[in-house]
Amino acid sequence: MNDLKEKLYTIPVTDAFQADCECPLCSMYHELETQSIEYTMGPSYMEDDTRAETDKVGFCSHHIKQMYASQNRLGITLILDTHMNEVIKNLERLSKNGKPATGSFFKKPAYTDVKSYVDYLEANCFVCNRIRNTFDRYIATIFYLYKTEGTFRDTFRNSKGFCTKHYGMLYQMAGSNLSGNLLNEFINDLNRLYLENMKRVKEDLEWFRDKFDYRNQDAPWKNSRDAVPRSILKINSVMLDES
């Protein structure tokens, strides 16, 4: 990353780590997902470049449900209509051993037969791709800030840890972004944060369970009232609406 990009992504990363959240990366991903759904179902779906991409890649099952829930029935109808035209056109040609018209969007054909085209559709999603581009930069910013700013290292160490998925992601990527003593320091911080906070949430979950025992009916709830959604976030990387 150059200096401009580093500064551009610093604020959302810092804000997420300063927030009261069980996984800052889940928080950042959730915010990007919300913004991407709003963008897709907003005026952008009438723009030629956006429609050209949604026509080609479509959407995963998770995000098409969120798009449908946005209540923009006309928007999703137009998006689905032209995407279905693209799918029908390509599969008609491929099923006859023809070649799809990929255009200049691809440097080389992304699919050459029915199976590779269906696999391509299954592996792609306009919303996922849009999120991934920014989320990857957020991850790079975490390592950059940890390496260059002592204040962020303190903020990192005082966070509530991470979900299992994002713990593994940071662990795997650390060696490509840090080295020497700083890498060892990061891994030690990461391991401690993950394990200490997983155990903390597990204790809250156990007390939530024990509160259903009649012998504990008059005991305080402590920090267990929202233990179930917090446990789901830690294990499944899902942020539930607790309202």
PDB file of C-alpha atoms in Angstrom:
ATOM      1  CA  MET A   1       0.000   0.000   0.000  1.00  0.00           C
ATOM      2  CA  ASN A   2       1.135   3.543  -0.642  1.00  0.00           C
ATOM      3  CA  ASP A   3       0.778   6.315   1.971  1.00  0.00           C
ATOM      4  CA  LEU A   4      -2.525   7.576   0.545  1.00  0.00           C
ATOM      5  CA  LYS A   5      -4.182   4.156   0.708  1.00  0.00           C
ATOM      6  CA  GLU A   6      -2.796   3.555   4.185  1.00  0.00           C
ATOM      7  CA  LYS A   7      -4.419   6.756   5.429  1.00  0.00           C
ATOM      8  CA  LEU A   8      -7.680   6.031   3.587  1.00  0.00           C
ATOM      9  CA  TYR A   9      -8.285   2.745   5.422  1.00  0.00           C
ATOM     10  CA  THR A  10      -6.836   3.707   8.815  1.00  0.00           C
ATOM     11  CA  ILE A  11      -9.996   5.309  10.227  1.00  0.00           C
ATOM     12  CA  PRO A  12     -12.427   2.374   9.751  1.00  0.00           C
ATOM     13  CA  VAL A  13      -9.812  -0.082  11.031  1.00  0.00           C
ATOM     14  CA  THR A  14      -9.020   2.011  14.115  1.00  0.00           C
ATOM     15  CA  ASP A  15     -12.719   2.630  14.811  1.00  0.00           C
ATOM     16  CA  ALA A  16     -13.480  -1.103  14.656  1.00  0.00           C
ATOM     17  CA  PHE A  17     -10.715  -1.985  17.097  1.00  0.00           C
ATOM     18  CA  GLN A  18     -11.806   0.756  19.501  1.00  0.00           C
ATOM     19  CA  ALA A  19     -15.448  -0.389  19.444  1.00  0.00           C
ATOM     20  CA  ASP A  20     -16.961  -2.755  22.009  1.00  0.00           C
ATOM     21  CA  CYS A  21     -17.048  -5.764  19.705  1.00  0.00           C
ATOM     22  CA  GLU A  22     -16.103  -9.439  20.003  1.00  0.00           C
ATOM     23  CA  CYS A  23     -14.387  -9.354  16.596  1.00  0.00           C
ATOM     24  CA  PRO A  24     -13.294  -6.085  14.937  1.00  0.00           C
ATOM     25  CA  LEU A  25     -12.915  -7.843  11.595  1.00  0.00           C
ATOM     26  CA  CYS A  26     -16.508  -9.099  11.716  1.00  0.00           C
ATOM     27  CA  SER A  27     -17.594  -5.551  12.504  1.00  0.00           C
ATOM     28  CA  MET A  28     -15.706  -4.173   9.501  1.00  0.00           C
ATOM     29  CA  TYR A  29     -17.016  -6.923   7.223  1.00  0.00           C
ATOM     30  CA  HIS A  30     -20.606  -6.372   8.394  1.00  0.00           C
ATOM     31  CA  GLU A  31     -20.343  -2.642   7.692  1.00  0.00           C
ATOM     32  CA  LEU A  32     -18.932  -3.283   4.220  1.00  0.00           C
ATOM     33  CA  GLU A  33     -21.690  -5.818   3.544  1.00  0.00           C
ATOM     34  CA  THR A  34     -24.406  -3.346   4.555  1.00  0.00           C
ATOM     35  CA  GLN A  35     -22.872  -0.631   2.371  1.00  0.00           C
ATOM     36  CA  SER A  36     -22.487  -3.008  -0.578  1.00  0.00           C
ATOM     37  CA  ILE A  37     -26.119  -4.165  -0.434  1.00  0.00           C
ATOM     38  CA  GLU A  38     -27.288  -0.547  -0.248  1.00  0.00           C
ATOM     39  CA  TYR A  39     -25.045   0.339  -3.183  1.00  0.00           C
ATOM     40  CA  THR A  40     -26.254  -2.600  -5.272  1.00  0.00           C
ATOM     41  CA  MET A  41     -29.930  -1.890  -4.630  1.00  0.00           C
ATOM     42  CA  GLY A  42     -29.568   1.890  -4.923  1.00  0.00           C
ATOM     43  CA  PRO A  43     -29.367   3.965  -8.122  1.00  0.00           C
ATOM     44  CA  SER A  44     -26.185   2.120  -9.143  1.00  0.00           C
ATOM     45  CA  TYR A  45     -28.151  -0.804 -10.579  1.00  0.00           C
ATOM     46  CA  MET A  46     -29.159   1.470 -13.472  1.00  0.00           C
ATOM     47  CA  GLU A  47     -25.521   2.268 -14.330  1.00  0.00           C
ATOM     48  CA  ASP A  48     -24.148   0.404 -17.339  1.00  0.00           C
ATOM     49  CA  ASP A  49     -20.833  -0.638 -15.764  1.00  0.00           C
ATOM     50  CA  THR A  50     -22.533  -2.001 -12.646  1.00  0.00           C
ATOM     51  CA  ARG A  51     -25.140  -3.914 -14.621  1.00  0.00           C
ATOM     52  CA  ALA A  52     -22.473  -5.326 -16.932  1.00  0.00           C
ATOM     53  CA  GLU A  53     -20.721  -6.848 -13.924  1.00  0.00           C
ATOM     54  CA  THR A  54     -23.855  -8.070 -12.123  1.00  0.00           C
ATOM     55  CA  ASP A  55     -25.010  -9.655 -15.371  1.00  0.00           C
ATOM     56  CA  LYS A  56     -21.764 -11.623 -15.619  1.00  0.00           C
ATOM     57  CA  VAL A  57     -21.140 -12.732 -12.025  1.00  0.00           C
ATOM     58  CA  GLY A  58     -24.578 -12.704 -10.357  1.00  0.00           C
ATOM     59  CA  PHE A  59     -24.946 -13.156  -6.592  1.00  0.00           C
ATOM     60  CA  CYS A  60     -24.437 -15.781  -3.921  1.00  0.00           C
ATOM     61  CA  SER A  61     -27.474 -17.201  -2.092  1.00  0.00           C
ATOM     62  CA  HIS A  62     -26.653 -15.258   1.081  1.00  0.00           C
ATOM     63  CA  HIS A  63     -26.560 -11.856  -0.569  1.00  0.00           C
ATOM     64  CA  ILE A  64     -29.509 -12.390  -2.906  1.00  0.00           C
ATOM     65  CA  LYS A  65     -31.616 -12.936   0.233  1.00  0.00           C
ATOM     66  CA  GLN A  66     -30.398  -9.637   1.650  1.00  0.00           C
ATOM     67  CA  MET A  67     -31.109  -7.897  -1.642  1.00  0.00           C
ATOM     68  CA  TYR A  68     -34.648  -9.294  -1.687  1.00  0.00           C
ATOM     69  CA  ALA A  69     -35.152  -8.114   1.888  1.00  0.00           C
ATOM     70  CA  SER A  70     -34.312  -4.560   0.815  1.00  0.00           C
ATOM     71  CA  GLN A  71     -37.867  -4.341  -0.619  1.00  0.00           C
ATOM     72  CA  ASN A  72     -36.676  -2.781  -3.892  1.00  0.00           C
ATOM     73  CA  ARG A  73     -38.704  -5.167  -6.032  1.00  0.00           C
ATOM     74  CA  LEU A  74     -38.234  -3.240  -9.280  1.00  0.00           C
ATOM     75  CA  GLY A  75     -34.486  -3.040  -8.800  1.00  0.00           C
ATOM     76  CA  ILE A  76     -34.014  -6.737  -8.114  1.00  0.00           C
ATOM     77  CA  THR A  77     -36.350  -7.600 -11.007  1.00  0.00           C
ATOM     78  CA  LEU A  78     -34.246  -5.620 -13.477  1.00  0.00           C
ATOM     79  CA  ILE A  79     -31.000  -7.064 -12.108  1.00  0.00           C
ATOM     80  CA  LEU A  80     -32.264 -10.650 -12.223  1.00  0.00           C
ATOM     81  CA  ASP A  81     -33.788 -10.223 -15.676  1.00  0.00           C
ATOM     82  CA  THR A  82     -30.578  -9.195 -17.412  1.00  0.00           C
ATOM     83  CA  HIS A  83     -28.460 -11.646 -15.408  1.00  0.00           C
ATOM     84  CA  MET A  84     -30.766 -14.489 -16.404  1.00  0.00           C
ATOM     85  CA  ASN A  85     -30.467 -13.393 -20.038  1.00  0.00           C
ATOM     86  CA  GLU A  86     -26.677 -13.684 -19.705  1.00  0.00           C
ATOM     87  CA  VAL A  87     -26.860 -17.119 -18.087  1.00  0.00           C
ATOM     88  CA  ILE A  88     -29.296 -18.470 -20.685  1.00  0.00           C
ATOM     89  CA  LYS A  89     -27.201 -17.087 -23.564  1.00  0.00           C
ATOM     90  CA  ASN A  90     -23.961 -18.613 -22.294  1.00  0.00           C
ATOM     91  CA  LEU A  91     -25.412 -21.975 -21.348  1.00  0.00           C
ATOM     92  CA  GLU A  92     -27.217 -22.312 -24.686  1.00  0.00           C
ATOM     93  CA  ARG A  93     -23.889 -21.858 -26.457  1.00  0.00           C
ATOM     94  CA  LEU A  94     -21.852 -23.998 -24.081  1.00  0.00           C
ATOM     95  CA  SER A  95     -24.378 -26.829 -24.051  1.00  0.00           C
ATOM     96  CA  LYS A  96     -23.898 -27.010 -27.821  1.00  0.00           C
ATOM     97  CA  ASN A  97     -20.109 -27.062 -27.372  1.00  0.00           C
ATOM     98  CA  GLY A  98     -19.898 -23.420 -28.354  1.00  0.00           C
ATOM     99  CA  LYS A  99     -17.970 -20.620 -26.690  1.00  0.00           C
ATOM    100  CA  PRO A 100     -19.488 -17.816 -24.613  1.00  0.00           C
ATOM    101  CA  ALA A 101     -19.009 -14.221 -25.662  1.00  0.00           C
ATOM    102  CA  THR A 102     -16.825 -13.018 -22.784  1.00  0.00           C
ATOM    103  CA  GLY A 103     -15.987  -9.595 -24.211  1.00  0.00           C
ATOM    104  CA  SER A 104     -13.175  -7.349 -23.028  1.00  0.00           C
ATOM    105  CA  PHE A 105     -14.169  -7.712 -19.347  1.00  0.00           C
ATOM    106  CA  PHE A 106     -11.975 -10.825 -19.122  1.00  0.00           C
ATOM    107  CA  LYS A 107      -8.324 -11.020 -20.168  1.00  0.00           C
ATOM    108  CA  LYS A 108      -8.947 -14.664 -20.999  1.00  0.00           C
ATOM    109  CA  PRO A 109     -12.070 -16.842 -20.966  1.00  0.00           C
ATOM    110  CA  ALA A 110     -13.165 -17.618 -17.423  1.00  0.00           C
ATOM    111  CA  TYR A 111     -15.087 -20.682 -18.590  1.00  0.00           C
ATOM    112  CA  THR A 112     -14.931 -23.030 -21.563  1.00  0.00           C
ATOM    113  CA  ASP A 113     -17.737 -25.538 -20.951  1.00  0.00           C
ATOM    114  CA  VAL A 114     -20.936 -25.977 -18.969  1.00  0.00           C
ATOM    115  CA  LYS A 115     -19.200 -27.180 -15.815  1.00  0.00           C
ATOM    116  CA  SER A 116     -16.590 -24.414 -15.717  1.00  0.00           C
ATOM    117  CA  TYR A 117     -19.281 -21.781 -16.334  1.00  0.00           C
ATOM    118  CA  VAL A 118     -21.514 -23.092 -13.544  1.00  0.00           C
ATOM    119  CA  ASP A 119     -18.462 -23.303 -11.266  1.00  0.00           C
ATOM    120  CA  TYR A 120     -17.634 -19.707 -12.198  1.00  0.00           C
ATOM    121  CA  LEU A 121     -21.132 -18.546 -11.234  1.00  0.00           C
ATOM    122  CA  GLU A 122     -20.968 -20.465  -7.946  1.00  0.00           C
ATOM    123  CA  ALA A 123     -17.581 -18.956  -7.081  1.00  0.00           C
ATOM    124  CA  ASN A 124     -18.558 -15.352  -7.815  1.00  0.00           C
ATOM    125  CA  CYS A 125     -20.906 -12.753  -6.374  1.00  0.00           C
ATOM    126  CA  PHE A 126     -21.024  -9.046  -7.155  1.00  0.00           C
ATOM    127  CA  VAL A 127     -21.490  -8.134  -3.489  1.00  0.00           C
ATOM    128  CA  CYS A 128     -18.833 -10.568  -2.214  1.00  0.00           C
ATOM    129  CA  ASN A 129     -16.329  -9.315  -4.773  1.00  0.00           C
ATOM    130  CA  ARG A 130     -17.044  -5.701  -3.879  1.00  0.00           C
ATOM    131  CA  ILE A 131     -16.586  -6.427  -0.154  1.00  0.00           C
ATOM    132  CA  ARG A 132     -13.430  -8.464  -0.702  1.00  0.00           C
ATOM    133  CA  ASN A 133     -11.605  -5.679  -2.520  1.00  0.00           C
ATOM    134  CA  THR A 134     -11.931  -3.301   0.439  1.00  0.00           C
ATOM    135  CA  PHE A 135     -11.695  -5.927   3.181  1.00  0.00           C
ATOM    136  CA  ASP A 136      -8.318  -7.093   1.857  1.00  0.00           C
ATOM    137  CA  ARG A 137      -7.074  -3.518   2.225  1.00  0.00           C
ATOM    138  CA  TYR A 138      -8.395  -3.406   5.785  1.00  0.00           C
ATOM    139  CA  ILE A 139      -6.361  -6.510   6.628  1.00  0.00           C
ATOM    140  CA  ALA A 140      -3.231  -4.966   5.122  1.00  0.00           C
ATOM    141  CA  THR A 141      -3.897  -1.813   7.152  1.00  0.00           C
ATOM    142  CA  ILE A 142      -4.059  -3.813  10.407  1.00  0.00           C
ATOM    143  CA  PHE A 143      -0.548  -5.117   9.839  1.00  0.00           C
ATOM    144  CA  TYR A 144       0.699  -1.710   8.692  1.00  0.00           C
ATOM    145  CA  LEU A 145      -0.640   0.009  11.819  1.00  0.00           C
ATOM    146  CA  TYR A 146       0.656  -2.721  14.116  1.00  0.00           C
ATOM    147  CA  LYS A 147       4.084  -2.312  12.542  1.00  0.00           C
ATOM    148  CA  THR A 148       4.219   1.501  12.540  1.00  0.00           C
ATOM    149  CA  GLU A 149       2.058   2.826  15.397  1.00  0.00           C
ATOM    150  CA  GLY A 150       2.534   1.999  19.064  1.00  0.00           C
ATOM    151  CA  THR A 151      -0.876   3.475  19.874  1.00  0.00           C
ATOM    152  CA  PHE A 152      -2.566   0.988  17.575  1.00  0.00           C
ATOM    153  CA  ARG A 153      -0.585  -1.893  19.070  1.00  0.00           C
ATOM    154  CA  ASP A 154      -1.989  -0.917  22.466  1.00  0.00           C
ATOM    155  CA  THR A 155      -5.506  -0.706  21.005  1.00  0.00           C
ATOM    156  CA  PHE A 156      -5.015  -4.105  19.352  1.00  0.00           C
ATOM    157  CA  ARG A 157      -3.865  -5.679  22.622  1.00  0.00           C
ATOM    158  CA  ASN A 158      -6.846  -4.252  24.532  1.00  0.00           C
ATOM    159  CA  SER A 159      -9.463  -5.501  22.065  1.00  0.00           C
ATOM    160  CA  LYS A 160     -11.859  -8.374  22.779  1.00  0.00           C
ATOM    161  CA  GLY A 161     -10.163 -10.769  20.411  1.00  0.00           C
ATOM    162  CA  PHE A 162     -11.514 -12.319  17.233  1.00  0.00           C
ATOM    163  CA  CYS A 163     -13.829 -14.940  15.834  1.00  0.00           C
ATOM    164  CA  THR A 164     -12.169 -18.215  14.874  1.00  0.00           C
ATOM    165  CA  LYS A 165     -12.277 -17.473  11.145  1.00  0.00           C
ATOM    166  CA  HIS A 166     -10.565 -14.096  11.427  1.00  0.00           C
ATOM    167  CA  TYR A 167      -8.121 -15.318  14.054  1.00  0.00           C
ATOM    168  CA  GLY A 168      -7.000 -17.934  11.542  1.00  0.00           C
ATOM    169  CA  MET A 169      -6.865 -15.360   8.749  1.00  0.00           C
ATOM    170  CA  LEU A 170      -4.613 -13.015  10.731  1.00  0.00           C
ATOM    171  CA  TYR A 171      -2.450 -15.921  11.887  1.00  0.00           C
ATOM    172  CA  GLN A 172      -1.961 -17.175   8.343  1.00  0.00           C
ATOM    173  CA  MET A 173      -1.207 -13.744   6.859  1.00  0.00           C
ATOM    174  CA  ALA A 174       1.108 -12.499   9.607  1.00  0.00           C
ATOM    175  CA  GLY A 175       4.230 -14.065   8.115  1.00  0.00           C
ATOM    176  CA  SER A 176       3.688 -12.255   4.803  1.00  0.00           C
ATOM    177  CA  ASN A 177       3.324  -8.862   6.462  1.00  0.00           C
ATOM    178  CA  LEU A 178       5.639  -8.924   9.487  1.00  0.00           C
ATOM    179  CA  SER A 179       9.018 -10.406  10.309  1.00  0.00           C
ATOM    180  CA  GLY A 180      11.498 -10.962  13.124  1.00  0.00           C
ATOM    181  CA  ASN A 181      10.629  -9.902  16.657  1.00  0.00           C
ATOM    182  CA  LEU A 182       7.581  -7.967  15.488  1.00  0.00           C
ATOM    183  CA  LEU A 183       6.115 -11.100  13.919  1.00  0.00           C
ATOM    184  CA  ASN A 184       6.655 -13.082  17.129  1.00  0.00           C
ATOM    185  CA  GLU A 185       5.133 -10.248  19.140  1.00  0.00           C
ATOM    186  CA  PHE A 186       2.076 -10.131  16.893  1.00  0.00           C
ATOM    187  CA  ILE A 187       1.524 -13.891  17.018  1.00  0.00           C
ATOM    188  CA  ASN A 188       1.830 -13.883  20.817  1.00  0.00           C
ATOM    189  CA  ASP A 189      -0.668 -11.019  21.083  1.00  0.00           C
ATOM    190  CA  LEU A 190      -3.013 -12.715  18.614  1.00  0.00           C
ATOM    191  CA  ASN A 191      -2.958 -16.085  20.376  1.00  0.00           C
ATOM    192  CA  ARG A 192      -3.493 -14.525  23.795  1.00  0.00           C
ATOM    193  CA  LEU A 193      -6.366 -12.331  22.610  1.00  0.00           C
ATOM    194  CA  TYR A 194      -8.149 -15.175  20.866  1.00  0.00           C
ATOM    195  CA  LEU A 195      -7.864 -17.753  23.637  1.00  0.00           C
ATOM    196  CA  GLU A 196      -8.472 -15.447  26.613  1.00  0.00           C
ATOM    197  CA  ASN A 197     -11.574 -13.945  25.036  1.00  0.00           C
ATOM    198  CA  MET A 198     -12.959 -17.228  23.754  1.00  0.00           C
ATOM    199  CA  LYS A 199     -12.707 -18.556  27.303  1.00  0.00           C
ATOM    200  CA  ARG A 200     -14.345 -15.384  28.656  1.00  0.00           C
ATOM    201  CA  VAL A 201     -17.325 -15.737  26.314  1.00  0.00           C
ATOM    202  CA  LYS A 202     -17.552 -19.471  27.038  1.00  0.00           C
ATOM    203  CA  GLU A 203     -17.778 -18.700  30.768  1.00  0.00           C
ATOM    204  CA  ASP A 204     -20.601 -16.245  30.049  1.00  0.00           C
ATOM    205  CA  LEU A 205     -22.356 -18.912  27.975  1.00  0.00           C
ATOM    206  CA  GLU A 206     -22.021 -21.459  30.760  1.00  0.00           C
ATOM    207  CA  TRP A 207     -23.508 -19.046  33.277  1.00  0.00           C
ATOM    208  CA  PHE A 208     -26.377 -18.297  30.867  1.00  0.00           C
ATOM    209  CA  ARG A 209     -27.027 -22.046  30.795  1.00  0.00           C
ATOM    210  CA  ASP A 210     -26.778 -22.354  34.576  1.00  0.00           C
ATOM    211  CA  LYS A 211     -29.300 -19.549  35.059  1.00  0.00           C
ATOM    212  CA  PHE A 212     -31.981 -21.965  33.829  1.00  0.00           C
ATOM    213  CA  ASP A 213     -31.344 -24.065  36.911  1.00  0.00           C
ATOM    214  CA  TYR A 214     -34.004 -23.144  39.482  1.00  0.00           C
ATOM    215  CA  ARG A 215     -31.299 -22.946  42.140  1.00  0.00           C
ATOM    216  CA  ASN A 216     -29.834 -19.929  40.330  1.00  0.00           C
ATOM    217  CA  GLN A 217     -33.056 -18.108  39.552  1.00  0.00           C
ATOM    218  CA  ASP A 218     -32.292 -15.314  42.013  1.00  0.00           C
ATOM    219  CA  ALA A 219     -28.607 -15.062  41.102  1.00  0.00           C
ATOM    220  CA  PRO A 220     -27.417 -12.120  38.954  1.00  0.00           C
ATOM    221  CA  TRP A 221     -27.093 -12.597  35.199  1.00  0.00           C
ATOM    222  CA  LYS A 222     -23.575 -11.096  35.253  1.00  0.00           C
ATOM    223  CA  ASN A 223     -22.470 -10.653  31.618  1.00  0.00           C
ATOM    224  CA  SER A 224     -24.425 -13.600  30.254  1.00  0.00           C
ATOM    225  CA  ARG A 225     -27.629 -12.075  28.861  1.00  0.00           C
ATOM    226  CA  ASP A 226     -26.192 -11.762  25.345  1.00  0.00           C
ATOM    227  CA  ALA A 227     -23.829 -14.724  25.641  1.00  0.00           C
ATOM    228  CA  VAL A 228     -25.536 -16.728  22.878  1.00  0.00           C
ATOM    229  CA  PRO A 229     -25.203 -14.144  20.060  1.00  0.00           C
ATOM    230  CA  ARG A 230     -21.662 -13.330  21.192  1.00  0.00           C
ATOM    231  CA  SER A 231     -20.780 -17.036  21.122  1.00  0.00           C
ATOM    232  CA  ILE A 232     -22.260 -17.358  17.641  1.00  0.00           C
ATOM    233  CA  LEU A 233     -20.122 -14.429  16.510  1.00  0.00           C
ATOM    234  CA  LYS A 234     -16.989 -16.019  17.976  1.00  0.00           C
ATOM    235  CA  ILE A 235     -17.637 -19.421  16.409  1.00  0.00           C
ATOM    236  CA  ASN A 236     -19.558 -18.641  13.205  1.00  0.00           C
ATOM    237  CA  SER A 237     -18.526 -15.042  12.371  1.00  0.00           C
ATOM    238  CA  VAL A 238     -22.197 -14.019  12.311  1.00  0.00           C
ATOM    239  CA  MET A 239     -23.351 -10.707  13.777  1.00  0.00           C
ATOM    240  CA  LEU A 240     -26.950 -11.139  14.914  1.00  0.00           C
ATOM    241  CA  ASP A 241     -29.462  -8.363  15.353  1.00  0.00           C
ATOM    242  CA  GLU A 242     -30.219  -8.416  19.076  1.00  0.00           C
ATOM    243  CA  SER A 243     -33.056  -5.893  18.898  1.00  0.00           C
TER     244      SER A 243
END
